Amino acid sequence: MNENNCGRYGPYGGRYSGETLMHALQELEDAYRKAQKDPAFGEEYARFLREYAGRPSLLYHAERMSRDLGTTVYLKREDLNHTGAHKINNVLGQALLAMRMGKKRLIAETGAGQHGVATATAAAYFGLECDVFMGKEDMIRQSLNVYRMELLGATVHEVTDGTATLKDATSEALREWSRRVDDTFYVIGSVVGPHPYPEIVRDFQRVIGDEIRVEMLEKHDRLPSALLACVGGGSNAMGTFYPFIGDPSVRLMAAEAGGEGVESGRHAATVAAGTTGVFHGMKSLFLQDDEGQITPVYSISAGMDYPGIGPEHAYLHDTGRAEYFSITDDEAVDAFEYLSRMEGIIPAIESSHAVALLTKMKSEFTPDDIVVVTISGRGDKDVEAIGRYRGKIR
Ligand SMILES: *Cc1c(COP(=O)(O)O)cnc(C)c1O
């Protein structure tokens, strides 16, 4: 195991990896640095976001919700993107980078299937080969997404190690990458993993915060009072927060998956209950036992049950720049129904955690405040599960 000092966020981040991947990660970093300096890369990426993903996604003034909560609420509508969530922003960027590096094959890990579907979509769009690694348990629970990936031309590989869920799929994708680095690009799904991934994913997601900033200044000639987003690995939240980190007047508030409550032990509340460790190539906060074994995680929201958090979030938490709150399944489901009734927008159950955070914290805001909630994705995929949870569907 080698350690490399770059990509640090305070004590977090870094690059913890074996020999083969150290080389591949350096190659990736070099290619990314070159791409960053090449205006053609930025222009091409912007064009794909516009023409294929459907950006800019709109900032929507939620008037009924504003009246109800006693503050001014805007929603950042990532749910309107092609494939229905923010994940497309990141996969289009990484796929473009893969092609610059001459790689013909994309691989990805997936839990609920959303990142796998987004990667398979980008692969189809650019005509690349695509292999997705998914835990056996998740393949059973999310069979529709398995078919969706196949429909898009990807091959889905069943992972039976460990708990046969997302963390095991991620480990397998990293192993597969070290087996076939020459023609393969590993598209990681959140601001996690060894350097330079957390930085690359953040840079491809910052379009969310950049657009919020431009529209806010145009509409109100001021910055928002607070930004709220949900956190699984942390990519939609990091994309929302990042352009505002240097603006101390803007509160950055993140909602993590509290599952059945942090006391119950059935949750994915990494900041509330995690400790520092090294896993999946990075130093960060993880849910682990005293021996450093990663513990099973649970959330009603499949997109948020990762046992870690991106290293930059761990740092923003330590420094107090961003605040992290746990939202339970029940609170998220209430918010799922609330936004549906109040605005006619059915949010993803992940995004519902951010909506729940606002309804919980409403007393901290006045009508003069402007708060922006990032709706990371649409809720069509969750309607059936929530209907069952409520006993409305059998
Ligand atoms: C995957 C996903 C998330 C969680 O991932 P982050 O990296 O924390 O953003 C949140 N919302 C939706 C809709 C997702 O698909």
CSV table of C-alpha atoms and ligand atoms in Angstrom, one decimal:
chain,number,residue,atom,x,y,z
A,1,MET,CA,0.0,0.0,0.0
A,2,ASN,CA,1.4,3.3,-1.0
A,3,GLU,CA,0.4,6.7,0.2
A,4,ASN,CA,0.7,9.9,-1.8
A,5,ASN,CA,0.4,13.3,-0.2
A,6,CYS,CA,-1.6,15.1,-2.9
A,7,GLY,CA,-5.3,15.7,-2.9
A,8,ARG,CA,-5.5,16.5,0.8
A,9,TYR,CA,-8.4,18.3,2.5
A,10,GLY,CA,-6.9,18.9,6.0
A,11,PRO,CA,-6.1,15.4,7.3
A,12,TYR,CA,-8.5,13.8,4.8
A,13,GLY,CA,-8.3,12.6,1.2
A,14,GLY,CA,-5.0,11.4,-0.3
A,15,ARG,CA,-4.3,8.4,-2.5
A,16,TYR,CA,-4.0,5.1,-0.8
A,17,SER,CA,-3.5,2.4,-3.4
A,18,GLY,CA,-1.4,-0.5,-4.7
A,19,GLU,CA,1.3,-0.1,-7.3
A,20,THR,CA,-0.7,-0.7,-10.4
A,21,LEU,CA,-3.4,1.8,-9.6
A,22,MET,CA,-0.9,4.4,-8.3
A,23,HIS,CA,0.4,4.5,-11.9
A,24,ALA,CA,-3.1,4.7,-13.4
A,25,LEU,CA,-4.2,7.4,-11.0
A,26,GLN,CA,-1.1,9.5,-11.9
A,27,GLU,CA,-1.9,9.0,-15.5
A,28,LEU,CA,-5.5,10.2,-14.9
A,29,GLU,CA,-4.3,13.2,-12.9
A,30,ASP,CA,-1.9,14.2,-15.7
A,31,ALA,CA,-4.6,13.9,-18.3
A,32,TYR,CA,-7.0,15.9,-16.2
A,33,ARG,CA,-4.5,18.7,-15.6
A,34,LYS,CA,-4.0,18.9,-19.4
A,35,ALA,CA,-7.7,18.9,-20.0
A,36,GLN,CA,-8.3,21.7,-17.5
A,37,LYS,CA,-5.8,23.9,-19.4
A,38,ASP,CA,-7.4,23.2,-22.8
A,39,PRO,CA,-10.3,25.5,-23.6
A,40,ALA,CA,-11.6,23.0,-26.1
A,41,PHE,CA,-12.3,20.5,-23.4
A,42,GLY,CA,-14.3,22.9,-21.3
A,43,GLU,CA,-16.3,24.0,-24.4
A,44,GLU,CA,-17.0,20.5,-25.4
A,45,TYR,CA,-18.2,19.6,-21.9
A,46,ALA,CA,-20.4,22.6,-21.8
A,47,ARG,CA,-21.9,21.7,-25.1
A,48,PHE,CA,-22.8,18.2,-24.0
A,49,LEU,CA,-24.3,19.5,-20.8
A,50,ARG,CA,-26.5,21.8,-22.9
A,51,GLU,CA,-27.4,19.6,-25.8
A,52,TYR,CA,-27.6,16.2,-24.2
A,53,ALA,CA,-28.2,16.7,-20.4
A,54,GLY,CA,-30.5,19.6,-20.9
A,55,ARG,CA,-28.7,22.2,-18.8
A,56,PRO,CA,-28.9,24.8,-17.4
A,57,SER,CA,-31.3,23.2,-15.0
A,58,LEU,CA,-33.7,25.9,-13.7
A,59,LEU,CA,-33.9,27.6,-10.3
A,60,TYR,CA,-37.5,27.4,-9.4
A,61,HIS,CA,-39.3,29.8,-6.9
A,62,ALA,CA,-41.4,27.5,-4.7
A,63,GLU,CA,-44.1,30.1,-3.8
A,64,ARG,CA,-46.5,27.9,-1.9
A,65,MET,CA,-43.7,26.3,0.0
A,66,SER,CA,-42.3,29.7,0.8
A,67,ARG,CA,-45.6,30.9,2.2
A,68,ASP,CA,-45.9,27.7,4.2
A,69,LEU,CA,-42.4,27.8,5.7
A,70,GLY,CA,-42.1,31.6,6.2
A,71,THR,CA,-39.0,32.1,4.1
A,72,THR,CA,-38.1,32.4,0.4
A,73,VAL,CA,-37.5,29.0,-1.1
A,74,TYR,CA,-35.9,28.2,-4.4
A,75,LEU,CA,-35.4,24.7,-5.7
A,76,LYS,CA,-32.4,23.8,-7.9
A,77,ARG,CA,-34.0,21.4,-10.4
A,78,GLU,CA,-31.4,18.7,-11.1
A,79,ASP,CA,-34.4,16.4,-11.5
A,80,LEU,CA,-35.0,18.0,-14.9
A,81,ASN,CA,-31.7,16.7,-16.3
A,82,HIS,CA,-31.6,13.8,-18.8
A,83,THR,CA,-31.7,10.6,-16.8
A,84,GLY,CA,-33.4,12.5,-14.0
A,85,ALA,CA,-30.6,13.4,-11.6
A,86,HIS,CA,-27.3,15.2,-11.2
A,87,LYS,CA,-25.2,12.1,-11.9
A,88,ILE,CA,-25.2,12.8,-15.7
A,89,ASN,CA,-23.1,16.0,-15.1
A,90,ASN,CA,-20.3,13.9,-13.7
A,91,VAL,CA,-20.4,10.9,-16.1
A,92,LEU,CA,-20.4,13.1,-19.2
A,93,GLY,CA,-17.2,14.8,-17.9
A,94,GLN,CA,-15.5,11.6,-17.1
A,95,ALA,CA,-16.4,9.9,-20.3
A,96,LEU,CA,-15.0,12.9,-22.2
A,97,LEU,CA,-11.8,12.6,-20.3
A,98,ALA,CA,-11.7,8.8,-21.0
A,99,MET,CA,-11.9,9.5,-24.7
A,100,ARG,CA,-9.1,12.1,-24.5
A,101,MET,CA,-7.0,9.4,-22.8
A,102,GLY,CA,-7.8,7.0,-25.7
A,103,LYS,CA,-9.7,4.6,-23.4
A,104,LYS,CA,-12.4,2.5,-25.1
A,105,ARG,CA,-14.1,1.0,-22.1
A,106,LEU,CA,-15.9,2.5,-19.1
A,107,ILE,CA,-16.4,0.6,-15.9
A,108,ALA,CA,-18.4,1.8,-12.9
A,109,GLU,CA,-19.7,0.6,-9.6
A,110,THR,CA,-23.4,1.1,-8.7
A,111,GLY,CA,-25.6,0.6,-5.7
A,112,ALA,CA,-29.2,1.4,-6.5
A,113,GLY,CA,-28.2,1.5,-10.2
A,114,GLN,CA,-28.5,5.2,-10.8
A,115,HIS,CA,-24.8,5.8,-11.4
A,116,GLY,CA,-24.6,2.6,-13.5
A,117,VAL,CA,-27.5,3.8,-15.6
A,118,ALA,CA,-25.9,7.3,-16.0
A,119,THR,CA,-22.6,5.7,-17.0
A,120,ALA,CA,-24.3,3.3,-19.4
A,121,THR,CA,-26.1,6.3,-20.9
A,122,ALA,CA,-22.8,8.2,-21.5
A,123,ALA,CA,-21.2,5.0,-23.0
A,124,ALA,CA,-24.1,4.6,-25.4
A,125,TYR,CA,-24.0,8.3,-26.3
A,126,PHE,CA,-20.2,8.2,-27.1
A,127,GLY,CA,-20.1,4.6,-28.5
A,128,LEU,CA,-17.9,3.2,-25.7
A,129,GLU,CA,-17.9,-0.2,-24.1
A,130,CYS,CA,-19.4,-0.4,-20.6
A,131,ASP,CA,-19.2,-2.8,-17.7
A,132,VAL,CA,-21.0,-2.1,-14.4
A,133,PHE,CA,-20.3,-3.9,-11.1
A,134,MET,CA,-23.2,-4.3,-8.8
A,135,GLY,CA,-23.8,-6.3,-5.6
A,136,LYS,CA,-26.0,-9.4,-5.9
A,137,GLU,CA,-28.4,-8.0,-3.3
A,138,ASP,CA,-28.8,-4.7,-5.1
A,139,MET,CA,-29.3,-6.6,-8.4
A,140,ILE,CA,-32.3,-8.3,-6.9
A,141,ARG,CA,-33.7,-5.2,-5.3
A,142,GLN,CA,-33.1,-3.0,-8.4
A,143,SER,CA,-33.8,-5.5,-11.2
A,144,LEU,CA,-35.4,-2.7,-13.3
A,145,ASN,CA,-32.2,-0.7,-13.4
A,146,VAL,CA,-30.2,-3.9,-14.3
A,147,TYR,CA,-32.4,-4.2,-17.4
A,148,ARG,CA,-32.1,-0.5,-18.1
A,149,MET,CA,-28.3,-0.7,-18.1
A,150,GLU,CA,-28.5,-3.8,-20.4
A,151,LEU,CA,-30.9,-1.9,-22.7
A,152,LEU,CA,-28.3,0.8,-22.9
A,153,GLY,CA,-25.8,-1.7,-24.1
A,154,ALA,CA,-23.9,-2.3,-20.8
A,155,THR,CA,-22.9,-5.6,-19.2
A,156,VAL,CA,-23.8,-5.8,-15.5
A,157,HIS,CA,-21.5,-8.0,-13.4
A,158,GLU,CA,-22.8,-9.6,-10.2
A,159,VAL,CA,-20.6,-9.1,-7.1
A,160,THR,CA,-21.2,-11.6,-4.3
A,161,ASP,CA,-18.4,-10.6,-1.9
A,162,GLY,CA,-19.1,-9.3,1.6
A,163,THR,CA,-22.6,-7.9,2.0
A,164,ALA,CA,-23.0,-7.9,-1.9
A,165,THR,CA,-23.9,-4.2,-1.9
A,166,LEU,CA,-22.4,-0.9,-3.0
A,167,LYS,CA,-19.1,-1.0,-1.0
A,168,ASP,CA,-18.4,-4.5,-2.4
A,169,ALA,CA,-19.2,-3.4,-5.9
A,170,THR,CA,-16.8,-0.4,-5.5
A,171,SER,CA,-14.0,-2.7,-4.3
A,172,GLU,CA,-14.6,-5.0,-7.3
A,173,ALA,CA,-14.6,-2.1,-9.8
A,174,LEU,CA,-11.2,-1.0,-8.4
A,175,ARG,CA,-9.9,-4.5,-8.7
A,176,GLU,CA,-11.2,-4.8,-12.3
A,177,TRP,CA,-9.5,-1.5,-13.1
A,178,SER,CA,-6.1,-2.7,-11.8
A,179,ARG,CA,-6.6,-5.9,-13.9
A,180,ARG,CA,-7.2,-3.9,-17.1
A,181,VAL,CA,-5.8,-0.4,-16.8
A,182,ASP,CA,-4.7,-0.1,-20.4
A,183,ASP,CA,-8.0,0.3,-22.2
A,184,THR,CA,-10.3,1.0,-19.2
A,185,PHE,CA,-11.4,4.2,-17.5
A,186,TYR,CA,-13.0,3.9,-14.1
A,187,VAL,CA,-15.9,6.3,-13.8
A,188,ILE,CA,-16.5,6.9,-10.1
A,189,GLY,CA,-19.9,8.0,-9.0
A,190,SER,CA,-19.3,10.5,-6.2
A,191,VAL,CA,-16.7,12.7,-4.6
A,192,VAL,CA,-15.0,9.7,-3.1
A,193,GLY,CA,-12.0,7.4,-3.8
A,194,PRO,CA,-8.3,8.1,-4.2
A,195,HIS,CA,-7.0,11.5,-5.5
A,196,PRO,CA,-7.8,12.9,-8.1
A,197,TYR,CA,-11.3,11.5,-8.1
A,198,PRO,CA,-12.9,13.6,-5.3
A,199,GLU,CA,-11.6,16.7,-7.1
A,200,ILE,CA,-12.6,15.6,-10.6
A,201,VAL,CA,-16.2,14.8,-9.5
A,202,ARG,CA,-16.5,18.0,-7.6
A,203,ASP,CA,-15.3,20.0,-10.6
A,204,PHE,CA,-17.9,18.3,-12.9
A,205,GLN,CA,-20.7,18.9,-10.4
A,206,ARG,CA,-19.9,22.5,-9.5
A,207,VAL,CA,-22.0,23.5,-12.5
A,208,ILE,CA,-24.9,23.2,-10.0
A,209,GLY,CA,-23.5,25.9,-7.7
A,210,ASP,CA,-22.2,28.0,-10.5
A,211,GLU,CA,-25.6,28.2,-12.1
A,212,ILE,CA,-27.3,29.0,-8.7
A,213,ARG,CA,-24.9,31.8,-8.2
A,214,VAL,CA,-25.5,33.3,-11.7
A,215,GLU,CA,-29.2,33.1,-11.5
A,216,MET,CA,-29.4,34.4,-7.9
A,217,LEU,CA,-27.3,37.5,-8.8
A,218,GLU,CA,-29.5,38.1,-11.9
A,219,LYS,CA,-32.8,37.7,-10.0
A,220,HIS,CA,-32.0,39.2,-6.6
A,221,ASP,CA,-28.6,40.8,-6.9
A,222,ARG,CA,-27.5,39.0,-3.8
A,223,LEU,CA,-26.2,35.6,-2.7
A,224,PRO,CA,-28.6,33.1,-1.0
A,225,SER,CA,-28.7,32.8,2.8
A,226,ALA,CA,-28.4,29.1,2.8
A,227,LEU,CA,-27.9,26.1,0.5
A,228,LEU,CA,-29.3,22.7,1.4
A,229,ALA,CA,-28.5,19.4,-0.2
A,230,CYS,CA,-28.5,15.7,0.6
A,231,VAL,CA,-25.3,13.7,1.1
A,232,GLY,CA,-24.6,10.1,0.1
A,233,GLY,CA,-21.0,10.2,-1.0
A,234,GLY,CA,-21.5,13.9,-1.3
A,235,SER,CA,-21.4,14.9,-5.0
A,236,ASN,CA,-24.6,16.9,-5.4
A,237,ALA,CA,-23.9,18.7,-2.1
A,238,MET,CA,-20.3,19.4,-3.0
A,239,GLY,CA,-21.4,20.7,-6.5
A,240,THR,CA,-23.9,22.9,-4.8
A,241,PHE,CA,-21.6,24.2,-2.0
A,242,TYR,CA,-18.2,24.5,-3.7
A,243,PRO,CA,-18.6,27.8,-5.5
A,244,PHE,CA,-19.8,29.4,-2.2
A,245,ILE,CA,-17.2,28.1,0.2
A,246,GLY,CA,-15.5,31.5,0.2
A,247,ASP,CA,-18.7,33.4,1.0
A,248,PRO,CA,-19.2,33.1,4.8
A,249,SER,CA,-22.6,34.7,4.6
A,250,VAL,CA,-24.0,31.6,2.8
A,251,ARG,CA,-24.8,28.7,5.2
A,252,LEU,CA,-24.0,25.3,3.8
A,253,MET,CA,-26.3,22.6,5.2
A,254,ALA,CA,-26.2,18.9,4.3
A,255,ALA,CA,-28.7,16.2,5.1
A,256,GLU,CA,-27.4,12.6,5.6
A,257,ALA,CA,-29.4,9.4,5.8
A,258,GLY,CA,-30.4,8.8,9.4
A,259,GLY,CA,-32.3,5.7,8.5
A,260,GLU,CA,-34.3,4.5,11.5
A,261,GLY,CA,-32.4,6.9,13.8
A,262,VAL,CA,-28.7,7.2,14.7
A,263,GLU,CA,-29.4,5.4,18.0
A,264,SER,CA,-31.0,2.4,16.3
A,265,GLY,CA,-27.7,1.5,14.6
A,266,ARG,CA,-29.7,1.2,11.3
A,267,HIS,CA,-28.6,4.3,9.3
A,268,ALA,CA,-26.0,5.7,7.0
A,269,ALA,CA,-25.2,8.8,9.0
A,270,THR,CA,-21.4,8.9,8.4
A,271,VAL,CA,-20.8,12.3,9.9
A,272,ALA,CA,-22.9,11.7,13.0
A,273,ALA,CA,-21.6,8.3,13.8
A,274,GLY,CA,-18.4,7.8,11.7
A,275,THR,CA,-14.8,7.8,12.6
A,276,THR,CA,-11.6,8.5,10.6
A,277,GLY,CA,-10.2,5.6,8.6
A,278,VAL,CA,-8.8,4.6,5.2
A,279,PHE,CA,-11.0,2.8,2.7
A,280,HIS,CA,-11.5,2.8,-1.1
A,281,GLY,CA,-8.2,4.7,-1.5
A,282,MET,CA,-9.0,7.7,0.7
A,283,LYS,CA,-8.8,8.9,4.3
A,284,SER,CA,-12.2,10.1,5.4
A,285,LEU,CA,-15.0,9.4,7.8
A,286,PHE,CA,-16.5,5.9,7.7
A,287,LEU,CA,-19.0,3.8,9.6
A,288,GLN,CA,-16.7,1.1,11.0
A,289,ASP,CA,-16.2,-1.0,14.1
A,290,ASP,CA,-13.3,-0.8,16.6
A,291,GLU,CA,-11.2,-2.9,14.3
A,292,GLY,CA,-11.7,-0.7,11.3
A,293,GLN,CA,-14.1,-3.2,9.6
A,294,ILE,CA,-16.7,-1.3,7.6
A,295,THR,CA,-20.2,-1.8,9.1
A,296,PRO,CA,-23.4,-2.5,7.2
A,297,VAL,CA,-25.4,0.6,6.3
A,298,TYR,CA,-29.1,1.2,5.9
A,299,SER,CA,-31.3,3.9,4.5
A,300,ILE,CA,-34.7,3.9,2.8
A,301,SER,CA,-32.8,5.8,0.1
A,302,ALA,CA,-30.7,3.4,-1.9
A,303,GLY,CA,-28.6,6.3,-3.3
A,304,MET,CA,-27.4,7.3,0.1
A,305,ASP,CA,-26.3,4.0,1.7
A,306,TYR,CA,-22.6,4.3,1.3
A,307,PRO,CA,-20.6,3.8,4.6
A,308,GLY,CA,-18.3,6.8,3.9
A,309,ILE,CA,-18.4,10.4,2.8
A,310,GLY,CA,-16.1,12.4,0.5
A,311,PRO,CA,-12.9,13.7,2.1
A,312,GLU,CA,-13.7,17.3,1.4
A,313,HIS,CA,-17.0,17.0,3.3
A,314,ALA,CA,-15.2,15.5,6.3
A,315,TYR,CA,-12.9,18.6,6.1
A,316,LEU,CA,-15.8,21.1,5.7
A,317,HIS,CA,-17.4,19.4,8.8
A,318,ASP,CA,-14.2,19.6,10.9
A,319,THR,CA,-13.7,23.3,10.1
A,320,GLY,CA,-17.4,24.1,10.7
A,321,ARG,CA,-17.8,25.6,7.2
A,322,ALA,CA,-20.7,23.2,6.4
A,323,GLU,CA,-23.2,21.7,8.8
A,324,TYR,CA,-24.4,18.1,8.7
A,325,PHE,CA,-27.7,16.8,10.0
A,326,SER,CA,-29.3,13.4,10.1
A,327,ILE,CA,-32.7,13.0,8.6
A,328,THR,CA,-34.6,9.8,9.3
A,329,ASP,CA,-36.6,7.7,6.8
A,330,ASP,CA,-39.8,8.9,8.3
A,331,GLU,CA,-38.8,12.5,8.0
A,332,ALA,CA,-37.7,12.0,4.4
A,333,VAL,CA,-41.0,10.2,3.4
A,334,ASP,CA,-43.0,13.1,5.0
A,335,ALA,CA,-41.0,15.5,2.9
A,336,PHE,CA,-41.4,13.4,-0.3
A,337,GLU,CA,-45.2,13.8,0.2
A,338,TYR,CA,-44.9,17.4,1.2
A,339,LEU,CA,-43.1,18.6,-1.9
A,340,SER,CA,-45.4,16.5,-4.1
A,341,ARG,CA,-48.5,18.1,-2.7
A,342,MET,CA,-47.1,21.6,-2.2
A,343,GLU,CA,-45.4,22.1,-5.6
A,344,GLY,CA,-46.4,19.3,-7.8
A,345,ILE,CA,-42.8,18.1,-7.9
A,346,ILE,CA,-42.1,14.5,-6.8
A,347,PRO,CA,-38.5,14.5,-5.6
A,348,ALA,CA,-36.1,11.5,-5.3
A,349,ILE,CA,-36.2,10.0,-1.9
A,350,GLU,CA,-32.5,11.1,-1.6
A,351,SER,CA,-33.4,14.7,-2.3
A,352,SER,CA,-36.4,14.5,0.1
A,353,HIS,CA,-33.8,14.4,2.9
A,354,ALA,CA,-32.8,17.9,1.9
A,355,VAL,CA,-36.4,19.1,1.8
A,356,ALA,CA,-37.0,17.5,5.2
A,357,LEU,CA,-34.0,19.4,6.6
A,358,LEU,CA,-35.5,22.7,5.5
A,359,THR,CA,-38.9,22.0,7.0
A,360,LYS,CA,-37.2,21.0,10.2
A,361,MET,CA,-35.0,24.1,10.3
A,362,LYS,CA,-37.6,26.6,9.1
A,363,SER,CA,-37.6,28.6,12.4
A,364,GLU,CA,-34.0,29.6,11.6
A,365,PHE,CA,-35.1,31.6,8.5
A,366,THR,CA,-37.2,34.7,7.9
A,367,PRO,CA,-39.1,35.9,4.8
A,368,ASP,CA,-36.1,38.0,4.0
A,369,ASP,CA,-33.8,35.0,3.8
A,370,ILE,CA,-33.4,33.1,0.5
A,371,VAL,CA,-32.8,29.4,0.8
A,372,VAL,CA,-32.0,27.1,-2.1
A,373,VAL,CA,-32.7,23.4,-1.9
A,374,THR,CA,-31.0,21.2,-4.5
A,375,ILE,CA,-33.4,18.6,-5.8
A,376,SER,CA,-30.8,16.1,-6.8
A,377,GLY,CA,-33.2,13.9,-8.7
A,378,ARG,CA,-36.8,13.0,-9.6
A,379,GLY,CA,-38.9,10.6,-7.6
A,380,ASP,CA,-40.5,8.4,-10.2
A,381,LYS,CA,-38.1,5.6,-9.3
A,382,ASP,CA,-39.3,5.8,-5.7
A,383,VAL,CA,-43.0,6.0,-6.0
A,384,GLU,CA,-43.6,2.3,-5.7
A,385,ALA,CA,-41.3,1.8,-2.7
A,386,ILE,CA,-42.8,4.8,-0.8
A,387,GLY,CA,-46.3,3.6,-1.7
A,388,ARG,CA,-45.4,0.3,0.0
A,389,TYR,CA,-43.8,2.0,3.0
A,390,ARG,CA,-47.1,3.9,3.5
A,391,GLY,CA,-49.2,0.7,2.9
A,392,LYS,CA,-50.9,2.3,-0.1
A,393,ILE,CA,-49.6,-0.4,-2.5
A,394,ARG,CA,-49.3,-4.0,-1.7
B,1,LIG,C1,-26.8,9.0,-6.2
B,1,LIG,C2,-27.8,10.0,-5.8
B,1,LIG,C3,-27.6,10.8,-4.6
B,1,LIG,C4,-26.4,10.6,-3.7
B,1,LIG,O1,-25.1,10.8,-4.2
B,1,LIG,P1,-24.3,12.1,-3.9
B,1,LIG,O2,-22.9,11.8,-4.5
B,1,LIG,O3,-24.2,12.3,-2.4
B,1,LIG,O4,-24.9,13.3,-4.6
B,1,LIG,C5,-28.5,11.8,-4.3
B,1,LIG,N1,-29.6,12.0,-5.0
B,1,LIG,C6,-29.8,11.3,-6.2
B,1,LIG,C7,-31.1,11.5,-6.9
B,1,LIG,C8,-28.9,10.3,-6.6
B,1,LIG,O5,-29.2,9.6,-7.7
